[in-house]
């Protein structure tokens, strides 16, 4: 498990460097939330989910819905790195005529649904999970939401339906970085106590450090053992994770790094990669 965790951490650092470079090049993007969800996406796409890059519409694939669609930058980089489309296309992000727009676009292989109108993703993922049950299929449905998104009433309608239908093939994740576009989630619209609310709605709730790969791996594995209810991973994260000057700073919700900031961020992430490489070699 430790070696797998180290490899996934290395991959996450690489994805962070890619997304920062992409955002800098395009002059647009949601930096903070993409950095906070990178470890979650890396764990899902490189270890947990059942996918076929050569057949993106494979009927038995696991499905992923990015409900917090504005943080798509990390997902574009993951899909490119996995081979769903050429990495060269990342250079077109947010530019005229591109497929890689600022929210998930289902014209791109690997994207299930156009998302980003907050509060809709969990309903879609619930429908997908219910369809699997009705069709007697064993694929799983995953949905990543933002914490500010928890103020949307449609989230709770979907949560109630998922519990009613005992959708144990559904896993929702909340990227709990505690910041949204206009400041602290608890100042804008208090959402606590989140764990108690989701438990009361009939979900199996697993609090987890959203940047601890081993904890994420264990939580996703535990979710697969639940028989009678959906699971929520309450992933405590840091907005801007991995970049010292962006961490826990609300302004980095959609701020673009300038040349000097980009270089500093790349240097910090490269130093992390070197540290992880050393740890991996020691273990080998």
Coordinates of C-alpha atoms in Angstrom, one line a residue:
X1 CA 0.0 0.0 0.0
X2 CA 2.8 2.4 0.9
X3 CA 4.5 1.9 -2.5
X4 CA 1.2 2.4 -4.3
X5 CA 0.6 5.6 -2.3
X6 CA 4.0 7.0 -3.2
X7 CA 3.5 6.4 -6.9
X8 CA 0.1 8.1 -6.7
X9 CA 1.6 11.0 -4.9
X10 CA 4.2 11.4 -7.6
X11 CA 1.4 11.3 -10.2
X12 CA -0.5 13.9 -8.3
X13 CA 2.5 16.2 -8.2
X14 CA 2.9 15.8 -12.0
X15 CA -0.8 16.6 -12.5
X16 CA -0.5 19.7 -10.4
X17 CA 2.4 21.0 -12.5
X18 CA 0.5 20.3 -15.7
X19 CA -2.7 22.1 -14.5
X20 CA -0.8 25.2 -13.3
X21 CA 1.1 25.4 -16.6
X22 CA -2.2 25.0 -18.5
X23 CA -3.9 27.7 -16.5
X24 CA -1.0 30.1 -16.8
X25 CA -0.8 29.5 -20.6
X26 CA -4.6 30.1 -21.1
X27 CA -4.9 33.0 -18.7
X28 CA -8.0 31.5 -17.2
X29 CA -9.0 28.8 -14.8
X30 CA -10.0 27.8 -11.3
X31 CA -6.6 27.1 -9.6
X32 CA -7.4 26.6 -5.9
X33 CA -10.2 24.0 -6.2
X34 CA -8.3 22.0 -8.9
X35 CA -5.3 21.8 -6.7
X36 CA -7.4 20.7 -3.7
X37 CA -9.1 17.9 -5.7
X38 CA -6.0 16.5 -7.5
X39 CA -5.3 13.8 -4.9
X40 CA -8.9 12.6 -5.0
X41 CA -8.9 12.4 -8.8
X42 CA -5.5 10.7 -9.0
X43 CA -6.6 8.0 -6.5
X44 CA -9.8 7.4 -8.5
X45 CA -8.4 7.4 -12.0
X46 CA -5.1 5.6 -11.4
X47 CA -6.2 3.0 -8.9
X48 CA -9.9 2.8 -8.0
X49 CA -12.1 3.1 -11.1
X50 CA -12.6 0.5 -13.8
X51 CA -12.0 2.2 -17.1
X52 CA -10.9 1.4 -20.7
X53 CA -9.0 4.3 -22.4
X54 CA -9.4 2.6 -25.7
X55 CA -13.1 2.2 -25.3
X56 CA -14.4 5.2 -23.3
X57 CA -18.0 4.2 -23.7
X58 CA -17.4 0.6 -22.5
X59 CA -20.7 -0.5 -21.0
X60 CA -19.2 -1.9 -17.8
X61 CA -17.0 1.1 -17.0
X62 CA -17.3 2.9 -13.7
X63 CA -18.8 6.4 -14.1
X64 CA -17.4 9.7 -12.7
X65 CA -19.4 12.9 -12.4
X66 CA -17.5 16.1 -11.5
X67 CA -20.3 18.1 -10.0
X68 CA -18.0 21.0 -9.1
X69 CA -17.4 21.4 -12.8
X70 CA -15.5 24.7 -12.5
X71 CA -12.5 22.7 -11.1
X72 CA -12.2 20.8 -14.3
X73 CA -8.5 21.7 -14.9
X74 CA -7.2 18.8 -12.9
X75 CA -9.6 16.4 -14.6
X76 CA -8.5 17.6 -18.1
X77 CA -4.9 16.9 -17.1
X78 CA -5.7 13.4 -15.7
X79 CA -7.7 12.4 -18.8
X80 CA -4.8 13.6 -21.1
X81 CA -2.2 11.8 -19.0
X82 CA -4.3 8.6 -19.1
X83 CA -4.5 8.8 -22.9
X84 CA -8.2 9.8 -23.4
X85 CA -6.9 12.6 -25.7
X86 CA -3.5 13.9 -26.7
X87 CA -1.6 15.9 -24.0
X88 CA -0.8 18.5 -26.7
X89 CA -4.5 19.5 -26.6
X90 CA -4.1 20.9 -23.1
X91 CA -2.4 23.9 -24.7
X92 CA -5.8 24.8 -26.2
X93 CA -7.6 25.0 -22.8
X94 CA -10.1 27.9 -22.7
X95 CA -9.0 29.1 -26.1
X96 CA -11.3 29.8 -29.1
X97 CA -12.8 26.6 -30.6
X98 CA -11.3 24.2 -28.0
X99 CA -13.1 21.2 -26.6
X100 CA -11.4 21.8 -23.3
X101 CA -13.6 24.5 -21.9
X102 CA -13.9 25.7 -18.3
X103 CA -16.4 23.0 -17.4
X104 CA -16.6 19.2 -18.3
X105 CA -17.7 18.8 -21.9
X106 CA -19.0 15.4 -23.0
X107 CA -17.6 15.9 -26.5
X108 CA -14.3 14.9 -24.8
X109 CA -13.7 11.1 -24.3
X110 CA -13.9 10.2 -20.7
X111 CA -16.5 12.8 -19.8
X112 CA -20.0 11.4 -18.9
X113 CA -21.9 14.7 -18.6
X114 CA -21.6 18.4 -19.0
X115 CA -21.6 19.7 -15.5
X116 CA -21.0 22.9 -13.5
X117 CA -24.4 24.2 -12.6
X118 CA -23.8 23.4 -8.9
X119 CA -26.1 21.0 -7.2
X120 CA -26.9 18.8 -10.3
X121 CA -24.0 16.3 -10.2
X122 CA -25.2 14.1 -7.4
X123 CA -28.7 13.7 -9.0
X124 CA -27.0 12.5 -12.2
X125 CA -24.7 10.1 -10.3
X126 CA -27.7 8.8 -8.4
X127 CA -29.5 8.1 -11.6
X128 CA -26.5 6.3 -13.0
X129 CA -26.2 4.1 -9.9
X130 CA -29.9 3.3 -10.0
X131 CA -29.7 2.4 -13.7
X132 CA -26.9 -0.1 -12.9
X133 CA -29.1 -1.7 -10.2
X134 CA -32.0 -2.0 -12.6
X135 CA -29.8 -3.4 -15.4
X136 CA -28.1 -5.8 -12.9
X137 CA -24.7 -4.3 -13.8
X138 CA -21.8 -4.1 -11.3
X139 CA -20.3 -0.7 -12.4
X140 CA -20.0 2.0 -9.8
X141 CA -20.9 5.7 -9.8
X142 CA -18.7 8.3 -8.3
X143 CA -19.5 12.0 -7.8
X144 CA -17.2 14.8 -6.6
X145 CA -18.9 17.8 -5.1
X146 CA -17.7 21.1 -3.6
X147 CA -18.4 22.1 0.0
X148 CA -20.0 25.4 -1.0
X149 CA -22.3 23.3 -3.2
X150 CA -23.8 21.8 -0.1
X151 CA -26.0 24.9 0.1
X152 CA -27.9 23.7 -2.9
X153 CA -31.2 22.0 -2.1
X154 CA -31.0 19.6 -5.1
X155 CA -28.0 18.0 -3.4
X156 CA -30.2 16.9 -0.5
X157 CA -33.0 15.7 -2.8
X158 CA -30.5 13.4 -4.5
X159 CA -29.1 12.3 -1.2
X160 CA -32.5 11.3 0.1
X161 CA -33.3 9.3 -3.1
X162 CA -29.9 7.5 -3.1
X163 CA -30.5 6.3 0.5
X164 CA -34.1 5.3 -0.3
X165 CA -32.9 3.1 -3.1
X166 CA -30.0 1.7 -1.1
X167 CA -27.5 2.6 -3.8
X168 CA -24.4 1.0 -2.3
X169 CA -22.8 1.3 -5.8
X170 CA -22.7 5.1 -5.4
X171 CA -19.9 7.0 -3.7
X172 CA -20.0 10.8 -3.3
X173 CA -17.0 12.8 -2.3
X174 CA -17.0 16.3 -0.8
X175 CA -13.9 18.4 -1.5
X176 CA -14.1 20.1 1.9
X177 CA -11.5 22.9 1.5
X178 CA -13.8 25.4 3.4
X179 CA -13.4 28.2 0.9
X180 CA -15.6 29.3 -2.0
X181 CA -15.5 32.2 -4.4
X182 CA -16.6 34.8 -1.9
X183 CA -14.8 33.5 1.2
X184 CA -15.3 30.9 3.9
X185 CA -18.1 28.5 3.4
X186 CA -19.2 29.0 7.0
X187 CA -19.4 32.8 6.5
X188 CA -21.3 32.5 3.2
X189 CA -23.7 29.7 4.1
X190 CA -22.8 27.5 7.1
X191 CA -23.0 23.8 6.1
X192 CA -21.9 22.2 9.3
X193 CA -22.4 19.7 10.8
X194 CA -21.9 17.9 7.4
X195 CA -21.1 14.4 8.7
X196 CA -24.2 14.4 10.9
X197 CA -26.4 15.7 8.1
X198 CA -25.3 13.0 5.7
X199 CA -25.6 10.3 8.3
X200 CA -29.1 11.5 9.1
X201 CA -29.9 11.2 5.4
X202 CA -29.0 7.5 5.5
X203 CA -25.5 7.5 4.1
X204 CA -22.4 5.7 5.3
X205 CA -20.0 8.6 6.0
X206 CA -16.2 8.3 6.0
X207 CA -14.2 11.3 7.1
X208 CA -10.8 11.3 5.4
X209 CA -7.8 13.5 4.8
X210 CA -8.3 14.3 1.1
X211 CA -4.5 14.6 0.6
X212 CA -3.6 11.3 2.3
X213 CA -3.5 8.8 -0.5
X214 CA -3.4 5.8 1.9
X215 CA -6.5 7.1 3.7
X216 CA -8.3 7.7 0.3
X217 CA -7.4 4.2 -0.9
X218 CA -8.7 2.6 2.3
X219 CA -11.9 4.7 2.2
X220 CA -12.8 3.8 -1.4
X221 CA -12.1 0.1 -0.6
X222 CA -14.3 0.3 2.5
X223 CA -17.1 1.8 0.5
X224 CA -17.1 -1.3 -1.8
X225 CA -18.0 -3.4 1.2
X226 CA -21.1 -1.5 2.2
X227 CA -24.2 -3.5 1.3
X228 CA -27.3 -1.3 2.0
X229 CA -26.5 2.4 1.6
X230 CA -24.5 4.9 -0.4
X231 CA -21.2 6.2 0.9
X232 CA -20.0 9.7 1.3
X233 CA -16.2 10.5 1.7
X234 CA -16.0 13.8 3.6
X235 CA -12.5 14.7 2.3
X236 CA -10.9 17.4 4.3
X237 CA -8.6 19.3 1.9
X238 CA -6.6 22.5 1.5
X239 CA -7.6 25.0 -1.3
X240 CA -4.5 25.5 -3.4
X241 CA -2.8 22.4 -2.0
X242 CA 0.8 22.0 -3.0
X243 CA 1.6 25.6 -3.8
X244 CA 2.7 27.5 -0.6
X245 CA 1.4 30.9 -1.6
X246 CA -2.0 29.7 -2.7
X247 CA -2.9 27.3 0.2
X248 CA -5.9 28.4 2.1
X249 CA -6.2 31.7 0.2
X250 CA -9.7 32.4 -1.1
X251 CA -8.4 34.7 -3.9
X252 CA -6.9 31.6 -5.6
X253 CA -10.4 30.3 -6.3
X254 CA -9.9 31.5 -9.9
X255 CA -6.6 33.4 -9.8
X256 CA -4.1 32.8 -12.6
X257 CA -0.4 32.5 -11.7
X258 CA 2.0 34.9 -13.3
X259 CA 5.4 33.8 -14.7
X260 CA 7.2 34.2 -11.4
X261 CA 4.4 32.5 -9.4
X262 CA 4.3 29.6 -11.9
X263 CA 8.0 29.1 -11.6
X264 CA 7.9 29.1 -7.8
X265 CA 5.0 26.6 -7.8
X266 CA 6.8 24.3 -10.3
X267 CA 10.0 24.5 -8.2
X268 CA 8.0 23.5 -5.0
X269 CA 6.3 20.6 -6.8
X270 CA 9.6 19.4 -8.3
X271 CA 11.2 19.4 -4.9
X272 CA 8.3 17.3 -3.7
X273 CA 8.7 14.9 -6.6
X274 CA 12.4 14.5 -5.7
X275 CA 11.6 13.7 -2.1
X276 CA 9.0 11.2 -3.1
X277 CA 11.4 9.5 -5.6
X278 CA 13.9 9.2 -2.8
X279 CA 11.4 7.6 -0.5
X280 CA 10.3 5.2 -3.2
X281 CA 13.9 4.1 -4.0
X282 CA 14.5 3.5 -0.3
X283 CA 11.5 1.2 -0.1
X284 CA 12.4 -0.7 -3.3

